[in-house]
Short mmCIF file of C-alpha atoms (C1' of nucleotides) in Angstrom, two decimals:
data_model
loop_
_atom_site.label_atom_id
_atom_site.label_comp_id
_atom_site.label_asym_id
_atom_site.label_seq_id
_atom_site.Cartn_x
_atom_site.Cartn_y
_atom_site.Cartn_z
CA MET A 750 -94.01 35.35 2.15
CA SER A 751 -92.01 34.08 -0.80
CA ARG A 752 -92.96 34.91 -4.39
CA GLN A 753 -95.58 32.64 -5.87
CA PRO A 754 -96.95 34.45 -8.91
CA ASP A 755 -99.74 32.00 -9.71
CA ILE A 756 -100.94 32.09 -6.11
CA THR A 757 -100.80 35.88 -6.18
CA ARG A 758 -102.84 35.91 -9.36
CA ALA A 759 -105.40 33.50 -7.89
CA CYS A 760 -105.61 35.64 -4.79
CA ILE A 761 -106.39 38.72 -6.87
CA LEU A 762 -109.02 36.78 -8.83
CA ASP A 763 -110.72 35.58 -5.64
CA ALA A 764 -110.84 39.05 -4.13
CA ALA A 765 -112.03 40.52 -7.42
CA PHE A 766 -114.80 37.93 -7.70
CA ALA A 767 -116.05 38.81 -4.20
CA GLU A 768 -115.87 42.55 -4.83
CA ILE A 769 -117.57 42.31 -8.22
CA HIS A 770 -120.27 40.06 -6.76
CA ARG A 771 -121.01 42.66 -4.08
CA GLU A 772 -120.56 45.89 -6.03
CA GLY A 773 -120.84 44.98 -9.70
CA PHE A 774 -117.98 45.42 -12.15
CA ARG A 775 -118.09 49.14 -12.76
CA ALA A 776 -118.38 50.05 -9.08
CA ALA A 777 -115.74 47.51 -8.11
CA SER A 778 -112.59 49.34 -7.10
CA VAL A 779 -109.18 47.99 -8.00
CA ALA A 780 -107.85 49.69 -4.87
CA ASN A 781 -110.40 47.84 -2.72
CA ILE A 782 -109.56 44.51 -4.31
CA LEU A 783 -105.88 45.09 -3.66
CA ALA A 784 -106.55 46.18 -0.09
CA ALA A 785 -108.33 42.86 0.46
CA THR A 786 -105.29 40.98 -0.80
CA GLY A 787 -102.59 43.13 0.83
CA LEU A 788 -101.03 43.68 -2.59
CA THR A 789 -100.43 46.91 -4.47
CA LYS A 790 -101.00 48.43 -7.87
CA GLY A 791 -97.65 47.18 -9.10
CA ALA A 792 -98.59 43.57 -8.48
CA PHE A 793 -101.98 43.99 -10.10
CA TYR A 794 -100.86 45.60 -13.32
CA HIS A 795 -98.10 43.06 -13.59
CA HIS A 796 -100.65 40.22 -13.76
CA PHE A 797 -103.48 42.04 -15.57
CA PRO A 798 -103.16 44.65 -18.31
CA SER A 799 -106.36 46.44 -17.27
CA LYS A 800 -109.40 46.30 -15.02
CA LYS A 801 -111.46 45.03 -17.94
CA ALA A 802 -109.05 42.11 -18.45
CA LEU A 803 -109.49 41.30 -14.78
CA GLY A 804 -113.26 41.27 -15.22
CA LEU A 805 -113.08 38.89 -18.17
CA ALA A 806 -110.66 36.65 -16.26
CA VAL A 807 -113.08 36.53 -13.32
CA ILE A 808 -115.83 35.45 -15.71
CA ASP A 809 -113.74 32.72 -17.35
CA GLU A 810 -111.83 31.45 -14.32
CA ARG A 811 -114.28 31.94 -11.45
CA ILE A 812 -117.87 32.27 -12.68
CA ALA A 813 -117.77 29.65 -15.45
CA PRO A 814 -116.46 26.93 -13.08
CA LEU A 815 -119.30 27.80 -10.70
CA LEU A 816 -121.82 26.92 -13.39
CA ASP A 817 -119.93 23.72 -14.06
CA ASP A 818 -120.22 22.68 -10.42
CA TRP A 819 -123.86 23.63 -10.01
CA VAL A 820 -125.39 22.72 -13.33
CA VAL A 821 -123.26 20.94 -15.86
CA ARG A 822 -121.74 18.14 -13.76
CA PRO A 823 -124.96 17.30 -11.84
CA LEU A 824 -126.69 16.88 -15.19
CA ASP A 825 -123.89 14.79 -16.66
CA ASP A 826 -123.67 12.24 -13.89
CA GLY A 827 -127.17 12.57 -12.50
CA PRO A 828 -129.81 9.86 -12.10
CA PRO A 829 -130.63 7.78 -15.14
CA SER A 830 -134.00 9.47 -15.56
CA SER A 831 -133.35 12.76 -17.35
CA LEU A 832 -136.39 14.53 -16.06
CA SER A 833 -135.77 13.65 -12.43
CA ALA A 834 -132.17 14.84 -12.85
CA LEU A 835 -133.58 18.23 -13.82
CA LEU A 836 -136.08 18.21 -10.95
CA ASP A 837 -133.25 17.33 -8.58
CA LEU A 838 -131.28 20.26 -9.92
CA LEU A 839 -134.17 22.66 -9.37
CA GLU A 840 -134.70 21.27 -5.88
CA ARG A 841 -131.03 21.81 -5.09
CA GLY A 842 -131.29 25.31 -6.47
CA ARG A 843 -133.92 26.00 -3.83
CA SER A 844 -131.37 25.39 -1.12
CA ALA A 845 -129.42 28.50 -2.10
CA ASP A 846 -128.10 30.26 0.97
CA ALA A 847 -129.00 33.73 2.18
CA SER A 848 -126.00 35.42 0.61
CA ALA A 849 -126.97 34.11 -2.81
CA ILE A 850 -130.44 35.61 -2.40
CA ASN A 851 -129.06 38.85 -1.06
CA LEU A 852 -126.35 39.34 -3.67
CA GLY A 853 -127.94 37.45 -6.53
CA CYS A 854 -126.43 35.15 -9.14
CA PRO A 855 -122.97 36.37 -10.21
CA LEU A 856 -123.69 35.48 -13.82
CA ASN A 857 -127.06 37.21 -13.88
CA ASN A 858 -125.72 40.29 -12.10
CA LEU A 859 -122.94 40.78 -14.63
CA MET A 860 -125.23 40.07 -17.57
CA GLN A 861 -127.60 42.75 -16.39
CA GLU A 862 -124.85 45.25 -15.82
CA MET A 863 -122.50 44.71 -18.74
CA SER A 864 -124.26 43.06 -21.67
CA ALA A 865 -125.54 46.30 -23.15
CA LEU A 866 -122.33 48.19 -22.44
CA ASP A 867 -119.47 46.00 -23.61
CA GLU A 868 -119.45 43.42 -26.37
CA ASP A 869 -116.53 41.47 -24.88
CA PHE A 870 -118.30 41.03 -21.58
CA ARG A 871 -121.49 40.07 -23.41
CA ALA A 872 -119.68 37.42 -25.42
CA HIS A 873 -117.89 35.83 -22.46
CA LEU A 874 -121.07 35.81 -20.36
CA GLY A 875 -123.16 34.63 -23.29
CA ALA A 876 -120.84 31.66 -23.80
CA ILE A 877 -121.60 30.49 -20.25
CA LEU A 878 -125.31 31.04 -20.73
CA GLU A 879 -125.36 29.16 -24.00
CA CYS A 880 -123.43 26.27 -22.49
CA TRP A 881 -126.13 26.04 -19.84
CA LEU A 882 -128.85 26.20 -22.49
CA ARG A 883 -127.23 23.50 -24.63
CA LYS A 884 -126.91 21.13 -21.66
CA LEU A 885 -130.52 21.73 -20.67
CA THR A 886 -131.84 21.34 -24.20
CA ALA A 887 -129.94 18.07 -24.61
CA LEU A 888 -131.37 16.78 -21.35
CA LEU A 889 -134.92 17.66 -22.37
CA LEU A 890 -134.42 15.97 -25.73
CA ARG A 891 -133.20 12.80 -24.00
CA ALA A 892 -136.24 12.93 -21.72
CA GLN A 893 -138.45 13.39 -24.76
CA VAL A 894 -136.95 10.37 -26.49
CA ALA A 895 -137.46 8.39 -23.29
CA GLY A 896 -141.11 9.41 -23.29
CA GLU A 897 -140.80 11.39 -20.07
CA ILE A 898 -142.11 14.57 -21.67
CA ARG A 899 -144.65 15.08 -24.42
CA ALA A 900 -143.66 14.89 -28.07
CA ASP A 901 -145.13 18.31 -28.90
CA VAL A 902 -142.79 20.17 -26.51
CA ASP A 903 -140.18 22.43 -28.15
CA CYS A 904 -137.17 21.48 -26.01
CA GLU A 905 -135.01 24.42 -26.99
CA VAL A 906 -137.64 27.03 -26.17
CA CYS A 907 -138.46 25.12 -23.03
CA ALA A 908 -134.84 25.22 -21.86
CA LEU A 909 -134.78 28.94 -22.55
CA PHE A 910 -137.88 29.39 -20.42
CA ILE A 911 -136.49 27.39 -17.52
CA VAL A 912 -133.28 29.40 -17.45
CA ALA A 913 -135.17 32.67 -17.75
CA ALA A 914 -137.59 31.76 -14.96
CA TRP A 915 -134.69 30.69 -12.76
CA GLU A 916 -132.81 33.94 -13.24
CA GLY A 917 -136.04 35.86 -12.77
CA ALA A 918 -136.68 34.04 -9.50
CA VAL A 919 -133.28 35.09 -8.20
CA SER A 920 -133.89 38.65 -9.31
CA VAL A 921 -137.33 39.07 -7.78
CA SER A 922 -136.42 37.40 -4.50
CA LYS A 923 -133.34 39.58 -4.34
CA ASN A 924 -135.51 42.67 -4.45
CA LEU A 925 -138.10 41.39 -2.02
CA GLN A 926 -135.18 40.18 0.13
CA SER A 927 -137.04 36.96 0.77
CA ALA A 928 -135.80 33.39 0.63
CA ALA A 929 -139.42 32.26 0.87
CA VAL A 930 -140.23 34.06 -2.38
CA PHE A 931 -137.31 32.31 -4.06
CA HIS A 932 -138.39 28.88 -2.82
CA ALA A 933 -141.99 29.43 -3.87
CA THR A 934 -140.96 30.54 -7.35
CA MET A 935 -138.62 27.61 -7.80
CA ALA A 936 -141.37 25.25 -6.62
CA GLN A 937 -143.64 26.72 -9.27
CA LEU A 938 -140.93 26.15 -11.84
CA ARG A 939 -140.88 22.50 -10.81
CA THR A 940 -144.62 22.20 -11.36
CA TYR A 941 -144.08 23.73 -14.81
CA VAL A 942 -141.53 21.06 -15.62
CA GLU A 943 -143.91 18.40 -14.30
CA SER A 944 -146.56 19.76 -16.66
CA LEU A 945 -144.36 18.71 -19.57
CA ARG A 946 -144.99 15.03 -18.76
CA PRO A 947 -147.38 13.12 -21.01
CA ARG A 948 -151.04 13.27 -20.03
CA ARG A 949 -152.12 9.98 -18.52
CA MET B 814 -136.26 80.66 -22.18
CA SER B 815 -138.14 82.07 -19.21
CA ARG B 816 -138.05 80.41 -15.80
CA GLN B 817 -140.47 77.54 -15.41
CA PRO B 818 -139.29 75.59 -12.38
CA ASP B 819 -141.64 72.64 -12.76
CA ILE B 820 -140.70 72.24 -16.40
CA THR B 821 -137.02 72.43 -15.44
CA ARG B 822 -137.55 69.77 -12.83
CA ALA B 823 -139.39 67.54 -15.29
CA CYS B 824 -136.60 68.05 -17.81
CA ILE B 825 -134.01 66.90 -15.27
CA LEU B 826 -136.15 63.88 -14.40
CA ASP B 827 -136.50 62.90 -18.06
CA ALA B 828 -132.77 63.17 -18.74
CA ALA B 829 -131.99 61.33 -15.50
CA PHE B 830 -134.37 58.51 -16.41
CA ALA B 831 -132.68 58.07 -19.77
CA GLU B 832 -129.17 58.20 -18.30
CA ILE B 833 -130.03 55.79 -15.49
CA HIS B 834 -131.72 53.43 -17.96
CA ARG B 835 -128.55 53.33 -20.05
CA GLU B 836 -125.87 53.45 -17.37
CA GLY B 837 -127.53 52.34 -14.15
CA PHE B 838 -127.84 54.60 -11.12
CA ARG B 839 -124.33 54.46 -9.72
CA ALA B 840 -122.62 54.99 -13.06
CA ALA B 841 -125.08 57.72 -14.02
CA SER B 842 -123.31 61.06 -13.90
CA VAL B 843 -125.06 64.16 -12.65
CA ALA B 844 -122.82 66.18 -14.95
CA ASN B 845 -123.94 64.10 -17.96
CA ILE B 846 -127.60 64.52 -17.04
CA LEU B 847 -127.14 68.26 -16.77
CA ALA B 848 -125.25 68.41 -20.05
CA ALA B 849 -128.23 66.71 -21.71
CA THR B 850 -130.56 69.37 -20.32
CA GLY B 851 -128.31 72.40 -20.81
CA LEU B 852 -128.63 73.19 -17.11
CA THR B 853 -125.95 73.44 -14.45
CA LYS B 854 -125.21 72.18 -10.96
CA GLY B 855 -126.96 75.16 -9.40
CA ALA B 856 -130.25 74.28 -11.03
CA PHE B 857 -129.92 70.63 -10.10
CA TYR B 858 -129.16 71.10 -6.41
CA HIS B 859 -131.90 73.67 -6.20
CA HIS B 860 -134.48 71.07 -7.20
CA PHE B 861 -132.92 67.95 -5.64
CA PRO B 862 -131.01 67.72 -2.37
CA SER B 863 -128.80 64.88 -3.61
CA LYS B 864 -128.22 62.39 -6.40
CA LYS B 865 -129.94 59.71 -4.34
CA ALA B 866 -133.06 61.89 -4.02
CA LEU B 867 -133.02 62.23 -7.80
CA GLY B 868 -132.88 58.46 -8.16
CA LEU B 869 -135.84 57.93 -5.85
CA ALA B 870 -137.77 60.66 -7.69
CA VAL B 871 -137.08 58.94 -11.01
CA ILE B 872 -138.45 55.71 -9.54
CA ASP B 873 -141.61 57.33 -8.18
CA GLU B 874 -142.33 59.82 -10.95
CA ARG B 875 -141.06 58.08 -14.08
CA ILE B 876 -140.76 54.31 -13.56
CA ALA B 877 -143.91 53.77 -11.48
CA PRO B 878 -146.13 55.52 -14.07
CA LEU B 879 -144.59 53.28 -16.74
CA LEU B 880 -145.86 50.22 -14.90
CA ASP B 881 -149.24 51.87 -14.57
CA ASP B 882 -149.47 52.35 -18.32
CA TRP B 883 -148.23 48.90 -19.26
CA VAL B 884 -149.71 46.66 -16.60
CA VAL B 885 -152.14 48.18 -14.14
CA ARG B 886 -154.51 50.05 -16.45
CA PRO B 887 -154.70 47.32 -19.13
CA LEU B 888 -155.71 44.89 -16.40
CA ASP B 889 -158.25 47.27 -14.86
CA ASP B 890 -160.17 48.03 -18.02
CA GLY B 891 -159.32 44.92 -20.00
CA PRO B 892 -161.71 42.39 -21.53
CA PRO B 893 -164.32 40.87 -19.25
CA SER B 894 -162.53 37.53 -19.16
CA SER B 895 -159.76 37.83 -16.58
CA LEU B 896 -157.55 35.18 -18.07
CA SER B 897 -157.67 36.54 -21.58
CA ALA B 898 -156.84 39.98 -20.18
CA LEU B 899 -153.66 38.46 -18.81
CA LEU B 900 -152.91 36.66 -22.05
CA ASP B 901 -153.46 39.92 -23.93
CA LEU B 902 -151.00 41.60 -21.59
CA LEU B 903 -148.36 38.96 -22.20
CA GLU B 904 -148.95 39.19 -25.93
CA ARG B 905 -148.50 42.95 -25.80
CA GLY B 906 -145.34 42.45 -23.77
CA ARG B 907 -143.95 40.51 -26.68
CA SER B 908 -144.13 43.59 -28.86
CA ALA B 909 -141.43 45.33 -26.84
CA ASP B 910 -139.18 47.33 -29.08
CA ALA B 911 -135.48 46.79 -29.68
CA SER B 912 -134.32 49.39 -27.17
CA ALA B 913 -136.23 47.66 -24.40
CA ILE B 914 -134.49 44.39 -25.23
CA ASN B 915 -131.14 46.09 -25.51
CA LEU B 916 -131.37 48.15 -22.33
CA GLY B 917 -133.71 45.94 -20.34
CA CYS B 918 -136.59 46.81 -18.06
CA PRO B 919 -135.86 49.98 -16.04
CA LEU B 920 -137.46 48.47 -12.96
CA ASN B 921 -135.56 45.20 -13.22
CA ASN B 922 -132.28 46.97 -13.93
CA LEU B 923 -132.53 49.14 -10.84
CA MET B 924 -133.69 46.27 -8.68
CA GLN B 925 -130.66 44.25 -9.69
CA GLU B 926 -128.29 47.10 -9.08
CA MET B 927 -129.60 48.76 -5.95
CA SER B 928 -131.74 46.37 -3.90
CA ALA B 929 -128.83 44.86 -2.02
CA LEU B 930 -127.04 48.18 -1.60
CA ASP B 931 -129.63 50.66 -0.38
CA GLU B 932 -132.74 50.04 1.67
CA ASP B 933 -134.51 53.18 0.42
CA PHE B 934 -134.11 52.14 -3.20
CA ARG B 935 -135.20 48.62 -2.33
CA ALA B 936 -138.35 49.91 -0.63
CA HIS B 937 -139.38 52.26 -3.45
CA LEU B 938 -138.74 49.60 -6.11
CA GLY B 939 -140.36 46.91 -4.00
CA ALA B 940 -143.51 49.01 -3.71
CA ILE B 941 -143.86 49.01 -7.50
CA LEU B 942 -143.17 45.29 -7.70
CA GLU B 943 -145.70 44.49 -4.99
CA CYS B 944 -148.30 46.66 -6.70
CA TRP B 945 -147.78 44.60 -9.81
CA LEU B 946 -148.01 41.37 -7.82
CA ARG B 947 -151.22 42.43 -6.04
CA LYS B 948 -152.92 43.33 -9.33
CA LEU B 949 -151.87 40.04 -10.88
CA THR B 950 -152.91 37.98 -7.87
CA ALA B 951 -156.30 39.68 -7.80
CA LEU B 952 -156.80 38.97 -11.50
CA LEU B 953 -155.92 35.31 -11.06
CA LEU B 954 -158.29 35.02 -8.12
CA ARG B 955 -161.10 36.53 -10.23
CA ALA B 956 -160.29 34.06 -12.97
CA GLN B 957 -160.34 31.26 -10.42
CA VAL B 958 -163.77 32.29 -9.12
CA ALA B 959 -164.98 32.45 -12.72
CA GLY B 960 -163.74 28.90 -13.24
CA GLU B 961 -161.16 29.94 -15.83
CA ILE B 962 -158.30 28.36 -13.88
CA ARG B 963 -158.21 25.30 -11.65
CA ALA B 964 -159.23 25.52 -8.01
CA ASP B 965 -155.97 23.97 -6.77
CA VAL B 966 -153.81 26.77 -8.16
CA ASP B 967 -152.14 29.04 -5.56
CA CYS B 968 -152.78 32.39 -7.22
CA GLU B 969 -150.28 34.36 -5.18
CA VAL B 970 -147.38 32.01 -5.93
CA CYS B 971 -148.52 31.86 -9.52
CA ALA B 972 -148.43 35.65 -9.86
CA LEU B 973 -144.94 35.63 -8.38
CA PHE B 974 -143.83 33.09 -10.94
CA ILE B 975 -145.29 35.02 -13.86
CA VAL B 976 -143.52 38.21 -12.82
CA ALA B 977 -140.25 36.36 -12.21
CA ALA B 978 -140.40 34.59 -15.56
CA TRP B 979 -141.17 37.87 -17.31
CA GLU B 980 -138.25 39.67 -15.75
CA GLY B 981 -136.04 36.67 -16.44
CA ALA B 982 -137.10 36.71 -20.09
CA VAL B 983 -136.03 40.34 -20.40
CA SER B 984 -132.74 39.58 -18.69
CA VAL B 985 -131.80 36.55 -20.78
CA SER B 986 -132.80 38.13 -24.08
CA LYS B 987 -130.85 41.23 -23.11
CA ASN B 988 -127.70 39.15 -22.81
CA LEU B 989 -128.30 37.13 -25.94
CA GLN B 990 -129.23 40.43 -27.65
CA SER B 991 -132.11 38.67 -29.33
CA ALA B 992 -135.69 39.78 -29.71
CA ALA B 993 -136.52 36.28 -30.94
CA VAL B 994 -135.37 34.81 -27.63
CA PHE B 995 -137.62 37.25 -25.79
CA HIS B 996 -140.63 36.42 -27.93
CA ALA B 997 -140.07 32.68 -27.57
CA THR B 998 -139.78 32.93 -23.80
CA MET B 999 -142.90 35.07 -23.53
CA ALA B 1000 -144.78 32.61 -25.74
CA GLN B 1001 -143.73 29.83 -23.38
CA LEU B 1002 -145.00 31.90 -20.47
CA ARG B 1003 -148.36 32.11 -22.24
CA THR B 1004 -148.52 28.34 -22.55
CA TYR B 1005 -147.78 28.13 -18.82
CA VAL B 1006 -150.74 30.40 -18.10
CA GLU B 1007 -152.88 28.31 -20.43
CA SER B 1008 -151.88 25.22 -18.43
CA LEU B 1009 -153.65 26.73 -15.43
CA ARG B 1010 -157.03 26.22 -17.14
CA PRO B 1011 -159.23 23.36 -15.91
CA ARG B 1012 -158.63 19.99 -17.57
CA ARG B 1013 -161.43 19.23 -19.96
"C1'" DA C 41 -70.54 34.87 -9.68
"C1'" DC C 42 -72.94 37.62 -12.65
"C1'" DA C 43 -76.48 39.13 -16.00
"C1'" DC C 44 -81.07 39.36 -16.63
"C1'" DA C 45 -85.95 38.62 -16.39
"C1'" DT C 46 -89.71 38.25 -13.17
"C1'" DA C 47 -92.48 39.91 -9.35
"C1'" DC C 48 -93.81 43.45 -6.76
"C1'" DC C 49 -93.77 48.21 -4.30
"C1'" DG C 50 -95.39 52.91 -3.76
"C1'" DA C 51 -95.63 57.54 -5.37
"C1'" DC C 52 -97.86 60.02 -8.63
"C1'" DC C 53 -100.95 61.39 -12.79
"C1'" DG C 54 -105.10 63.51 -15.09
"C1'" DA C 55 -109.94 62.84 -15.11
"C1'" DT C 56 -114.15 62.60 -12.94
"C1'" DC C 57 -117.08 61.97 -9.14
"C1'" DG C 58 -120.91 64.19 -5.89
"C1'" DG C 59 -121.45 68.21 -3.49
"C1'" DT C 60 -120.90 73.32 -1.79
"C1'" DA C 61 -120.45 78.32 -1.64
"C1'" DT C 62 -121.14 82.49 -3.67
"C1'" DG C 63 -123.14 85.44 -6.89
"C1'" DT C 64 -126.90 87.15 -9.89
"C1'" DA C 65 -131.03 87.60 -12.61
"C1'" DA C 66 -135.94 86.90 -12.69
"C1'" DT C 67 -140.31 86.64 -10.23
"C1'" DT C 68 -143.45 87.79 -6.70
"C1'" DG C 69 -146.02 89.81 -2.67
"C1'" DA C 70 -147.02 93.91 -0.25
"C1'" DT D 1298 -142.13 100.33 -6.39
"C1'" DC D 1299 -139.17 97.74 -3.85
"C1'" DA D 1300 -137.53 94.35 -0.67
"C1'" DA D 1301 -137.71 89.31 -0.46
"C1'" DT D 1302 -137.73 85.01 -2.31
"C1'" DT D 1303 -137.09 81.86 -6.01
"C1'" DA D 1304 -134.37 80.01 -9.75
"C1'" DC D 1305 -130.68 79.46 -11.62
"C1'" DA D 1306 -125.10 80.01 -13.11
"C1'" DT D 1307 -120.24 79.45 -12.01
"C1'" DA D 1308 -116.20 78.43 -9.71
"C1'" DC D 1309 -114.35 75.37 -6.76
"C1'" DC D 1310 -113.63 71.47 -3.17
"C1'" DG D 1311 -111.85 66.88 -1.39
"C1'" DA D 1312 -112.20 62.14 -2.61
"C1'" DT D 1313 -111.65 58.53 -5.62
"C1'" DC D 1314 -111.22 56.54 -10.03
"C1'" DG D 1315 -108.12 53.58 -13.45
"C1'" DG D 1316 -103.65 53.67 -14.88
"C1'" DT D 1317 -98.37 54.80 -15.25
"C1'" DC D 1318 -93.68 54.80 -13.93
"C1'" DG D 1319 -89.23 54.46 -11.66
"C1'" DG D 1320 -87.28 51.69 -8.38
"C1'" DT D 1321 -86.27 47.34 -5.74
"C1'" DA D 1322 -86.10 43.02 -4.30
"C1'" DT D 1323 -86.22 37.89 -5.69
"C1'" DG D 1324 -85.31 34.15 -8.36
"C1'" DT D 1325 -82.89 31.77 -12.55
"C1'" DG D 1326 -80.10 30.43 -16.42
"C1'" DT D 1327 -75.25 30.28 -17.53
#
DNA sequence: ACACATACCGACCGATCGGTATGTAATTGA
DNA sequence: TCAATTACATACCGATCGGTCGGTATGTGT
């Protein structure tokens, strides 16, 4: 076990992400996180000045990349048709595993818990959310230019609605502890997106 | 200040509801709640066997009635047209005040925090949610019989989607700290409901 | 080889948590 | 009127919280 500070730091971040995903930030215990890594307080406070700094680092270095993998990159190099790229994304979202339904979306969980309590958390989380919204709005605008959705659709508001409905689907299915509820809600979201197509 | 046990109990419930709405259940401090009421531990543990029992009582005796006022009763004695009763409800939802956007929906907040952690909380919260869903499904079915929405619409899934989108709207606007975002999302939800009408 | 910074350990701190035990004043039923 | 019960107050408990601090290895530049 030689000293590899960047690996140690990454190890703490991974354990912290898991703990925060399960327990939320405030209930997450630094002692628990360290127990999961086999490290001690000394190591932790060498790499992070405070628990809050750890939380912000988890957001920037663990949660934000997750969104990149799930949403941003699939939209960037998706199929040529913008609208079907979005529908593909929603379909893939339906295949979320049981743990995601049980524990919920890490971004949504932290937003719910921390946005009203701490402006720094709100800003870091909001940056991720707004990145998602910008990507989605841009996609809808491309689809609109291509004639895939009607000209009277407000793409920005529409993107907002899609994100909200998605997060709401995770939330409700988390409470009802039902993957079926999540799939049904996401299917309904797909029919909403379909309803944006021009009337034939 | 004579002894009025039921008033004392109600006072604790009110303070607990406010504290839990701000801080969540786990971060809510019994000591803080008591400080807000001017009472002490002795009074609290005389009326409630534990903090968890207090939380469940807040759900049943404070949060559930809220849903009754906002959703159930307006739907029961709303306008004769089922669909416009729903649209009225969504329109009234838009007029949520700033604190609701800042702190979020008490039901949604607790669901997010506690559903995965405690089965009792999940059950009590789920009962409220399912009451909401049943009322909404019944309304949509009435509207369907009346020909206000298309025959091919699955009313149960549709009700699920409306609730999910609503909760998602609260969640997203809470993070973006924007009433405008909430109003826009709710407006989009109204257009979704409108899209259920028969094609003319 | 030696000085020095980095990386980490582990004991300890005050504060706060939910909960308990004991005591006492008010209310009530007989 | 007087015990008995209810309705509180107060002092205290062990556990756990985030955070600090002195000490100790492990590199690393010179």
